[in-house]
Short mmCIF file of C-alpha atoms in Angstrom, two decimals:
data_model
loop_
_atom_site.label_atom_id
_atom_site.label_comp_id
_atom_site.label_asym_id
_atom_site.label_seq_id
_atom_site.Cartn_x
_atom_site.Cartn_y
_atom_site.Cartn_z
CA MET R 1 -0.02 0.08 0.11
CA ASN R 2 1.58 3.16 -1.11
CA ILE R 3 1.00 7.01 -0.65
CA THR R 4 -0.94 7.47 -3.87
CA PHE R 5 -3.65 5.12 -2.65
CA TRP R 6 -4.32 7.23 0.46
CA ILE R 7 -4.20 10.50 -1.57
CA LEU R 8 -7.06 9.05 -3.64
CA MET R 9 -8.88 7.79 -0.61
CA ILE R 10 -8.74 11.39 0.89
CA LEU R 11 -9.96 13.07 -1.97
CA LEU R 12 -12.84 10.53 -2.42
CA LEU R 13 -13.58 10.96 1.25
CA LEU R 14 -13.81 14.91 0.56
CA LEU R 15 -15.94 14.63 -2.34
CA ALA R 16 -18.46 12.33 -0.62
CA ILE R 17 -18.61 14.63 2.30
CA GLY R 18 -19.23 17.66 -0.11
CA MET R 19 -21.87 15.88 -2.06
CA LEU R 20 -23.79 15.01 1.38
CA VAL R 21 -23.28 18.64 2.88
CA TYR R 22 -24.02 20.59 -0.14
CA PRO R 23 -27.65 19.59 -0.75
CA ILE R 24 -28.44 20.24 2.83
CA LEU R 25 -27.25 24.03 2.58
CA LYS R 26 -29.01 24.20 -0.80
CA VAL R 27 -32.21 23.08 0.87
CA ARG R 28 -31.86 26.05 3.36
CA GLN R 29 -30.87 28.55 0.86
CA SER R 30 -33.84 27.66 -1.26
CA ALA R 31 -36.09 27.77 1.75
CA ALA R 32 -35.16 31.32 2.54
CA LEU R 33 -35.51 32.55 -1.15
CA ALA R 34 -38.89 30.79 -1.25
CA TYR R 35 -39.98 32.67 1.86
CA LYS R 36 -38.77 36.15 0.21
CA GLU R 37 -40.38 35.63 -2.90
CA SER R 38 -43.58 34.53 -1.06
CA ASN R 39 -43.86 38.03 0.43
CA LEU R 40 -43.13 40.11 -2.56
CA LYS R 41 -45.92 38.10 -4.47
CA ILE R 42 -48.37 39.17 -1.41
CA ASN R 43 -47.30 42.80 -1.80
CA GLU R 44 -47.92 42.96 -5.40
CA ASP R 45 -51.22 41.37 -4.92
CA LYS R 46 -52.10 44.31 -2.39
CA LEU R 47 -50.88 46.89 -4.50
CA LYS R 48 -52.95 45.60 -7.52
CA GLU R 49 -55.86 45.89 -5.40
CA LEU R 50 -55.17 49.43 -4.22
CA ASP R 51 -54.50 50.41 -8.07
CA LEU R 52 -58.07 48.98 -8.95
CA ASP R 53 -59.81 50.62 -6.09
CA LEU R 54 -58.32 54.05 -7.02
CA LYS R 55 -59.03 53.44 -10.67
CA GLU R 56 -62.73 52.68 -9.91
CA GLY R 57 -63.11 55.57 -7.35
CA ARG R 58 -63.58 53.48 -4.09
CA ILE R 59 -60.83 55.36 -2.53
CA ASP R 60 -59.45 58.80 -3.23
CA GLN R 61 -55.70 59.84 -4.06
CA ALA R 62 -54.78 60.63 -0.36
CA PHE R 63 -56.16 57.24 0.96
CA TYR R 64 -54.27 55.50 -2.02
CA LYS R 65 -51.00 57.36 -0.95
CA ALA R 66 -51.16 56.44 2.56
CA ALA R 67 -51.66 52.82 1.85
CA ARG R 68 -48.98 52.43 -0.73
CA GLU R 69 -46.69 53.91 1.73
CA GLU R 70 -47.94 51.30 4.65
CA LEU R 71 -47.30 48.68 2.04
CA ASP R 72 -43.88 49.48 1.23
CA ARG R 73 -42.93 49.91 5.07
CA GLU R 74 -44.32 46.19 5.53
CA LEU R 75 -42.33 44.86 3.01
CA LEU R 76 -38.97 46.36 4.16
CA ILE R 77 -39.63 45.03 7.79
CA ASP R 78 -40.67 41.30 6.25
CA ILE R 79 -37.83 41.20 3.62
CA PRO R 80 -34.52 43.00 4.26
CA ALA R 81 -32.42 44.26 1.71
CA VAL R 82 -30.42 41.51 -0.13
CA SER R 83 -26.60 42.19 0.11
CA LYS R 84 -23.42 40.37 0.77
CA GLU R 85 -23.42 41.04 4.43
CA THR R 86 -27.16 40.15 5.04
CA SER R 87 -26.94 37.15 2.90
CA ALA R 88 -23.78 35.68 4.55
CA GLU R 89 -25.38 36.40 8.12
CA HIS R 90 -28.44 34.65 6.99
CA TYR R 91 -26.85 31.52 5.75
CA SER R 92 -24.35 31.35 8.84
CA GLY R 93 -27.51 31.56 10.99
CA THR R 94 -29.20 28.90 9.07
CA ALA R 95 -26.12 26.58 9.52
CA LYS R 96 -25.79 27.08 13.07
CA ARG R 97 -29.12 25.87 13.82
CA HIS R 98 -27.80 22.34 13.11
CA PRO R 99 -24.14 22.00 14.27
CA ALA R 100 -24.71 18.08 15.00
CA LEU R 101 -25.80 17.20 11.53
CA ALA R 102 -22.59 19.05 10.04
CA LEU R 103 -20.25 17.26 12.65
CA MET R 104 -21.73 13.68 11.76
CA ILE R 105 -21.19 14.24 8.05
CA ALA R 106 -17.68 15.65 8.50
CA VAL R 107 -16.37 13.24 11.17
CA PHE R 108 -18.28 10.08 11.30
CA VAL R 109 -18.73 9.35 7.81
CA PRO R 110 -14.64 9.00 7.15
CA MET R 111 -14.55 7.12 10.38
CA LEU R 112 -17.10 4.76 9.03
CA VAL R 113 -15.38 4.18 5.71
CA LEU R 114 -12.00 3.65 7.39
CA LEU R 115 -13.48 1.12 9.78
CA LEU R 116 -15.31 -1.02 6.93
CA TYR R 117 -12.02 -0.82 5.07
CA LEU R 118 -10.18 -2.24 7.99
CA GLU R 119 -12.67 -5.05 8.44
CA LEU R 120 -13.50 -6.14 5.04
CA GLY R 121 -10.35 -5.13 3.38
CA MET R 122 -7.82 -6.76 6.13
CA HIS R 123 -10.19 -9.78 6.15
CA SER R 124 -9.76 -10.10 2.23
CA ALA R 125 -6.08 -9.33 2.33
CA GLY R 126 -5.91 -12.05 5.09
CA ASP R 127 -7.80 -14.56 2.92
CA GLU R 128 -5.44 -13.62 0.05
CA SER R 129 -2.63 -14.49 2.46
CA PHE R 130 -3.90 -17.50 3.58
CA VAL R 131 -4.62 -18.68 -0.07
CA ALA R 132 -0.98 -17.70 -1.05
CA SER R 133 0.37 -19.59 1.82
CA GLN R 134 -1.91 -22.70 0.89
CA LYS R 135 -0.49 -22.45 -2.59
CA ILE R 136 3.08 -22.36 -1.53
CA SER R 137 2.65 -25.09 1.10
CA GLN R 138 1.11 -27.33 -1.75
CA GLN R 139 3.92 -26.31 -4.19
CA GLN R 140 6.49 -27.23 -1.49
CA SER R 141 4.51 -30.65 -0.55
CA THR R 142 4.53 -31.25 -4.32
CA ALA R 143 8.21 -30.45 -4.67
CA GLN R 144 9.09 -32.79 -1.98
CA PRO R 145 9.90 -36.19 -4.07
CA SER R 146 8.04 -39.18 -2.83
CA VAL R 147 9.67 -42.52 -1.94
CA GLU R 148 9.18 -43.67 -5.32
CA GLU R 149 10.57 -40.98 -6.89
CA MET R 150 13.76 -40.71 -4.53
CA THR R 151 14.47 -44.40 -5.31
CA ARG R 152 14.08 -44.01 -9.08
CA LYS R 153 16.73 -41.26 -8.50
CA LEU R 154 18.89 -43.25 -6.62
CA GLU R 155 18.69 -46.34 -8.76
CA ALA R 156 19.39 -44.00 -11.79
CA LYS R 157 22.57 -42.87 -10.09
CA LEU R 158 23.65 -46.05 -8.87
CA GLU R 159 23.33 -47.93 -12.35
CA LYS R 160 25.19 -44.65 -13.97
CA GLU R 161 28.12 -44.18 -11.62
CA GLY R 162 28.02 -47.12 -9.23
CA GLY R 163 27.99 -46.75 -5.42
CA THR R 164 28.94 -48.00 -2.03
CA VAL R 165 27.53 -50.83 -0.10
CA GLN R 166 25.48 -48.54 2.16
CA GLU R 167 23.83 -46.94 -1.16
CA TRP R 168 23.14 -50.17 -2.53
CA THR R 169 21.58 -51.47 0.89
CA MET R 170 19.50 -48.17 1.14
CA LEU R 171 17.99 -48.91 -2.42
CA GLY R 172 17.40 -52.52 -1.57
CA ARG R 173 15.68 -51.42 1.57
CA ALA R 174 13.69 -48.66 -0.34
CA HIS R 175 12.54 -51.41 -2.84
CA LYS R 176 11.50 -53.49 0.02
CA TYR R 177 9.70 -50.87 1.62
CA SER R 178 7.71 -50.33 -1.80
CA GLY R 179 6.71 -53.77 -1.88
CA ASN R 180 9.03 -54.29 -4.86
CA ASN R 181 10.99 -57.58 -3.44
CA GLU R 182 12.50 -58.55 -7.01
CA LEU R 183 14.22 -55.10 -7.28
CA ALA R 184 15.19 -55.40 -3.78
CA ALA R 185 16.90 -58.78 -4.10
CA LYS R 186 18.95 -57.39 -7.07
CA ALA R 187 20.19 -54.47 -5.06
CA PHE R 188 21.29 -56.55 -2.03
CA ALA R 189 22.76 -58.79 -4.56
CA VAL R 190 25.00 -56.00 -5.67
CA ALA R 191 25.80 -54.86 -2.03
CA LEU R 192 26.65 -58.52 -1.09
CA GLU R 193 29.17 -58.38 -3.98
CA LYS R 194 31.00 -55.53 -2.41
CA ASP R 195 30.77 -56.80 1.05
CA THR R 196 30.77 -60.98 0.78
CA GLU R 197 30.95 -61.53 4.63
CA ASN R 198 28.16 -59.28 5.77
CA ALA R 199 25.69 -61.59 7.59
CA GLN R 200 23.07 -58.79 7.73
CA LEU R 201 23.08 -58.33 4.02
CA MET R 202 22.76 -62.07 3.67
CA LEU R 203 19.44 -62.20 5.73
CA GLU R 204 18.04 -59.32 4.06
CA ARG R 205 18.44 -60.73 0.58
CA ALA R 206 17.18 -64.02 1.96
CA GLU R 207 14.21 -62.33 3.45
CA VAL R 208 13.12 -60.45 0.32
CA LEU R 209 13.66 -63.74 -1.91
CA ALA R 210 11.14 -65.59 0.67
CA LEU R 211 8.80 -62.67 0.38
CA ASN R 212 8.88 -62.90 -3.34
CA ASN R 213 8.15 -66.83 -3.29
CA ASN R 214 5.10 -66.64 -1.16
CA ARG R 215 7.06 -66.42 2.03
CA VAL R 216 9.11 -69.82 1.42
CA PHE R 217 12.69 -69.78 1.69
CA THR R 218 14.14 -70.87 -1.78
CA ALA R 219 17.28 -72.89 -1.85
CA GLU R 220 19.33 -69.68 -2.52
CA ALA R 221 17.72 -68.05 0.35
CA ARG R 222 18.26 -71.10 2.67
CA GLU R 223 21.92 -71.11 1.55
CA LEU R 224 22.26 -67.36 2.48
CA VAL R 225 20.70 -68.14 5.91
CA LEU R 226 23.16 -70.94 6.62
CA LYS R 227 26.07 -68.93 5.57
CA ALA R 228 24.79 -65.97 7.90
CA SER R 229 24.40 -68.60 10.47
CA ALA R 230 28.06 -69.77 10.34
CA LEU R 231 29.26 -66.31 10.56
CA GLU R 232 27.21 -65.03 13.65
CA PRO R 233 25.73 -68.39 15.15
CA ASP R 234 24.50 -66.47 18.23
CA ASN R 235 22.63 -63.67 16.36
CA ALA R 236 18.93 -63.81 17.17
CA ASN R 237 17.77 -63.02 13.68
CA THR R 238 20.08 -65.57 12.26
CA LEU R 239 18.80 -68.20 14.62
CA TRP R 240 15.05 -67.46 13.71
CA PHE R 241 15.59 -67.32 9.98
CA ALA R 242 17.43 -70.56 10.25
CA GLY R 243 14.97 -72.26 12.31
CA VAL R 244 12.19 -71.25 9.77
CA ALA R 245 14.31 -72.14 6.81
CA GLU R 246 15.45 -75.49 8.03
CA TYR R 247 11.56 -76.31 9.12
CA GLN R 248 10.55 -75.41 5.43
CA ALA R 249 13.42 -77.77 4.16
CA GLY R 250 12.25 -80.51 6.03
CA ASN R 251 15.37 -80.56 8.40
CA PHE R 252 13.15 -80.69 11.47
CA GLU R 253 15.97 -81.68 13.94
CA LYS R 254 18.09 -78.83 12.83
CA ALA R 255 15.00 -76.44 13.24
CA ILE R 256 14.60 -77.55 16.73
CA ASN R 257 18.18 -77.02 17.79
CA HIS R 258 18.18 -73.37 16.09
CA LEU R 259 14.93 -72.46 17.76
CA LEU R 260 15.97 -74.03 21.10
CA GLN R 261 18.91 -72.20 21.09
CA LEU R 262 16.75 -68.79 20.36
CA LEU R 263 14.22 -69.50 22.91
CA PRO R 264 16.06 -68.16 25.93
CA GLN R 265 16.61 -64.87 23.99
CA ALA R 266 12.98 -64.23 23.50
CA SER R 267 11.94 -64.21 27.16
CA GLY R 268 9.57 -61.42 27.70
CA GLU R 269 7.52 -61.31 24.43
CA GLU R 270 4.74 -63.60 24.35
CA GLU R 271 4.09 -63.58 20.69
CA VAL R 272 7.59 -64.20 19.77
CA MET R 273 7.96 -67.37 22.39
CA GLN R 274 4.52 -68.73 20.96
CA SER R 275 5.95 -68.75 17.33
CA ILE R 276 9.18 -70.43 18.49
CA VAL R 277 7.36 -73.07 20.66
CA SER R 278 4.81 -73.76 17.67
CA ILE R 279 7.36 -74.31 15.14
CA ILE R 280 9.28 -76.59 17.76
CA ALA R 281 6.02 -78.45 18.30
CA LYS R 282 5.41 -78.76 14.73
CA SER R 283 8.88 -80.03 13.89
CA ARG R 284 8.58 -82.50 16.78
CA GLN R 285 5.32 -83.94 15.37
CA GLU R 286 6.72 -84.43 11.91
CA LEU R 287 9.76 -86.30 13.33
CA VAL R 288 7.13 -88.68 15.49
CA ALA R 289 5.34 -89.04 12.33
CA ALA R 290 8.31 -90.27 10.55
CA GLY R 291 8.92 -92.82 13.10
CA LYS R 292 11.50 -91.24 14.88
CA GLU R 293 11.35 -91.36 18.86
CA MET R 294 11.14 -88.01 20.43
CA PRO R 295 10.91 -86.72 24.07
CA GLU R 296 7.81 -85.21 25.01
CA LEU R 297 7.44 -81.30 24.09
CA GLU R 298 7.76 -80.20 27.76
CA ALA R 299 10.91 -82.09 28.12
CA MET R 300 12.46 -80.80 25.05
CA LEU R 301 11.78 -77.33 26.35
CA GLY R 302 13.27 -78.19 29.77
CA ILE R 303 16.65 -78.94 28.02
CA LYS R 304 19.13 -76.61 29.04
CA ALA R 305 20.19 -74.66 25.97
CA PRO R 306 23.19 -72.66 26.20
CA MET R 307 22.21 -68.97 27.43
CA VAL R 308 23.52 -66.85 24.69
CA SER R 309 25.81 -64.18 26.64
CA SER R 310 24.17 -60.78 26.54
CA PRO R 311 26.18 -57.70 27.70
CA VAL R 312 23.55 -56.70 30.15
CA GLN R 313 24.11 -54.90 33.35
CA LYS R 314 22.40 -55.79 36.56
CA PRO R 315 21.12 -53.31 39.01
CA ALA R 316 20.28 -53.81 42.60
CA PRO R 317 17.98 -56.83 42.48
CA ALA R 318 14.14 -56.69 42.42
CA THR R 319 12.12 -57.52 45.51
CA ALA R 320 9.09 -59.77 45.59
CA THR R 321 6.58 -61.29 47.90
CA VAL R 322 5.20 -64.50 47.01
CA ALA R 323 1.76 -66.29 47.73
CA THR R 324 1.60 -69.78 46.25
CA GLY R 325 0.03 -72.91 47.04
CA THR R 326 1.12 -76.52 46.49
CA ALA R 327 2.69 -77.69 43.33
CA ALA R 328 -0.61 -79.11 42.47
CA ALA R 329 -2.85 -75.99 43.20
CA ASN R 330 -2.60 -72.65 41.13
CA THR R 331 0.51 -70.76 41.91
CA ARG R 332 0.16 -66.89 42.21
CA LEU R 333 3.36 -64.81 42.32
CA GLN R 334 3.00 -61.29 43.60
CA ILE R 335 6.02 -59.29 42.92
CA ALA R 336 6.76 -56.02 44.21
CA VAL R 337 9.11 -54.32 41.49
CA ASP R 338 11.07 -51.33 41.80
CA VAL R 339 14.37 -49.85 40.40
CA ASN R 340 16.70 -47.59 41.80
CA GLU R 341 17.38 -44.06 41.11
CA ASP R 342 20.83 -44.78 38.81
CA VAL R 343 18.47 -46.93 36.63
CA ARG R 344 15.74 -44.09 36.62
CA ARG R 345 18.29 -41.64 35.21
CA LYS R 346 19.37 -43.83 32.37
CA PHE R 347 15.88 -44.62 31.25
CA ASP R 348 12.65 -42.96 30.20
CA ALA R 349 9.20 -43.26 31.86
CA ASN R 350 7.56 -45.06 28.83
CA ASP R 351 10.46 -47.67 28.71
CA ILE R 352 9.48 -51.10 28.90
CA VAL R 353 9.83 -53.54 31.89
CA PHE R 354 9.47 -57.21 31.41
CA VAL R 355 8.72 -59.15 34.45
CA TYR R 356 8.73 -62.80 33.96
CA ALA R 357 9.29 -66.09 35.85
CA LYS R 358 11.33 -69.13 34.81
CA ALA R 359 12.21 -72.57 36.48
CA GLN R 360 15.58 -72.43 38.33
CA GLN R 361 16.28 -75.85 36.83
CA GLY R 362 14.34 -76.74 33.91
CA PRO R 363 13.02 -75.10 30.55
CA ARG R 364 14.64 -71.89 29.70
CA MET R 365 11.46 -70.47 28.39
CA PRO R 366 9.35 -68.09 30.56
CA LEU R 367 6.54 -69.89 32.49
CA ALA R 368 4.72 -66.49 32.78
CA VAL R 369 5.07 -62.75 31.57
CA GLN R 370 3.95 -59.32 32.23
CA ARG R 371 4.97 -56.04 30.90
CA VAL R 372 4.78 -52.61 32.53
CA THR R 373 6.40 -49.24 31.94
CA LEU R 374 9.33 -47.68 33.98
CA GLY R 375 6.93 -44.94 34.93
CA SER R 376 4.56 -47.22 36.78
CA LEU R 377 6.94 -48.42 39.10
CA PRO R 378 6.93 -49.26 42.09
CA ALA R 379 4.15 -51.69 41.16
CA THR R 380 2.87 -54.98 42.30
CA VAL R 381 2.94 -57.46 39.31
CA VAL R 382 1.07 -60.55 39.57
CA LEU R 383 2.19 -63.97 37.54
CA ASP R 384 -0.09 -66.97 37.58
CA ASP R 385 -0.83 -70.35 35.79
CA SER R 386 -3.24 -68.44 33.48
CA MET R 387 -0.10 -66.84 31.64
CA ALA R 388 1.37 -70.35 30.60
CA MET R 389 2.47 -70.52 26.94
CA VAL R 390 2.37 -74.23 26.71
CA GLU R 391 0.09 -76.72 28.67
CA GLY R 392 1.95 -78.02 31.53
CA MET R 393 4.81 -75.49 31.54
CA ASN R 394 3.23 -73.31 34.35
CA LEU R 395 4.35 -71.92 37.77
CA SER R 396 2.66 -74.83 39.43
CA ALA R 397 4.91 -77.42 37.79
CA TYR R 398 8.11 -75.89 39.48
CA ASP R 399 8.92 -75.67 43.16
CA LYS R 400 11.85 -73.42 42.58
CA LEU R 401 11.54 -70.35 40.47
CA GLN R 402 13.59 -67.21 39.33
CA VAL R 403 11.58 -64.11 38.87
CA SER R 404 13.49 -61.44 36.72
CA ALA R 405 12.57 -57.95 35.98
CA ARG R 406 14.50 -56.43 32.73
CA VAL R 407 14.23 -52.77 31.51
CA THR R 408 14.87 -52.17 28.20
CA LYS R 409 14.83 -48.93 25.61
CA THR R 410 14.12 -50.99 22.57
CA ALA R 411 10.83 -53.25 23.85
CA SER R 412 12.49 -56.22 22.53
CA ALA R 413 11.77 -59.62 23.62
CA ILE R 414 15.55 -60.41 23.35
CA ALA R 415 17.78 -58.84 25.65
CA GLN R 416 19.94 -56.28 24.37
CA SER R 417 23.19 -54.15 25.20
CA GLY R 418 22.29 -51.73 27.83
CA ASP R 419 19.48 -53.52 29.38
CA PHE R 420 19.11 -53.79 33.21
CA ILE R 421 17.97 -56.92 34.85
CA GLY R 422 17.32 -57.74 38.54
CA GLN R 423 16.45 -61.45 39.68
CA LEU R 424 14.98 -62.89 42.49
CA ASN R 425 14.91 -66.76 43.53
CA VAL R 426 11.82 -68.18 44.96
CA ASP R 427 11.03 -71.48 46.44
CA SER R 428 7.22 -72.09 46.79
CA ASN R 429 7.76 -74.82 49.38
CA ASN R 430 8.89 -72.05 51.93
CA ALA R 431 6.41 -69.57 51.04
#
């Protein structure tokens, strides 16, 4: 907005005020002139009557002269002589009789116009600004490339110039994210050519090959998994992939061995453990159906598979109060769980705390699991037989139990570096 606009607006306001005020003054002036003309007309009529009376002899010359002088005198009294001075006094007096009207026109009309402009004009400008900002936002969002576009650009760059292992891995994951498993497998293959001993890349390529084959590991995918297993035999992902791949290949004993080794690492996540136990149970059934003698599932799960070392730290032990019945009755543990201030400072209130019970001697899989948040502590957590994942593998089946509380930032069922674990041994016979 510039000075020209304001000048034009002021001129228009003055013009509008003049157009409003002038007719009012004009009406006053016209009314005064009409009054003057009316008196003159009356005087002229009376003068004509005198002339007619004199002519017809109804009055003499002396009476006529006296009456004529009286008419002139009345005219001078009713209608003063018109001059610049008398005219100015007449019209200023007329205007002074209505000062409020002049004030309203001269002051309030410009104010009203200005207020209307500020209300309507600024809203309009605001709407225009909003529309403009919306257009800019849309243009910016349009300008931001989609995942597919970024993937195409990265793919074109790598095909033209080549790239690092990280870039090809990124391309493979982008294709996997978009559901293009075949292209993802090709990208991971190039990455593996550049880093032939990368177990993680082997698992990622094996996974997309299986996804592209209705979730069934192909011979190549299984070979990649077994190679990764040889490189990182204790890796949880490797153990899971190897167990599933061997199960699908019909190597049920190998599948059981891999998954039994994985089971202790999965303590704390019910769904993961159920999947592991399910494949172990199915593998056992296949072996039994083939005529092979196999121990009961409970006994298999009770085999002491070697606990994979996990660099976890142990804070002050958790405390627990236990309420149990006999071994035959339902066992119910009430665990009072809390952590010290050192642990709280290293974790967030929303971080997960897994509370679970295992047999001190027996299966390494948890018999009951509960999950709470660090912010909810101190709290009393209840574990009972209803939480058993396998029939017969419950708290009541064992006298000596080990209760653990694990604080983790990752919420993973498998113990990770940086987790904190507190443990407490419980003997139901002494409860």
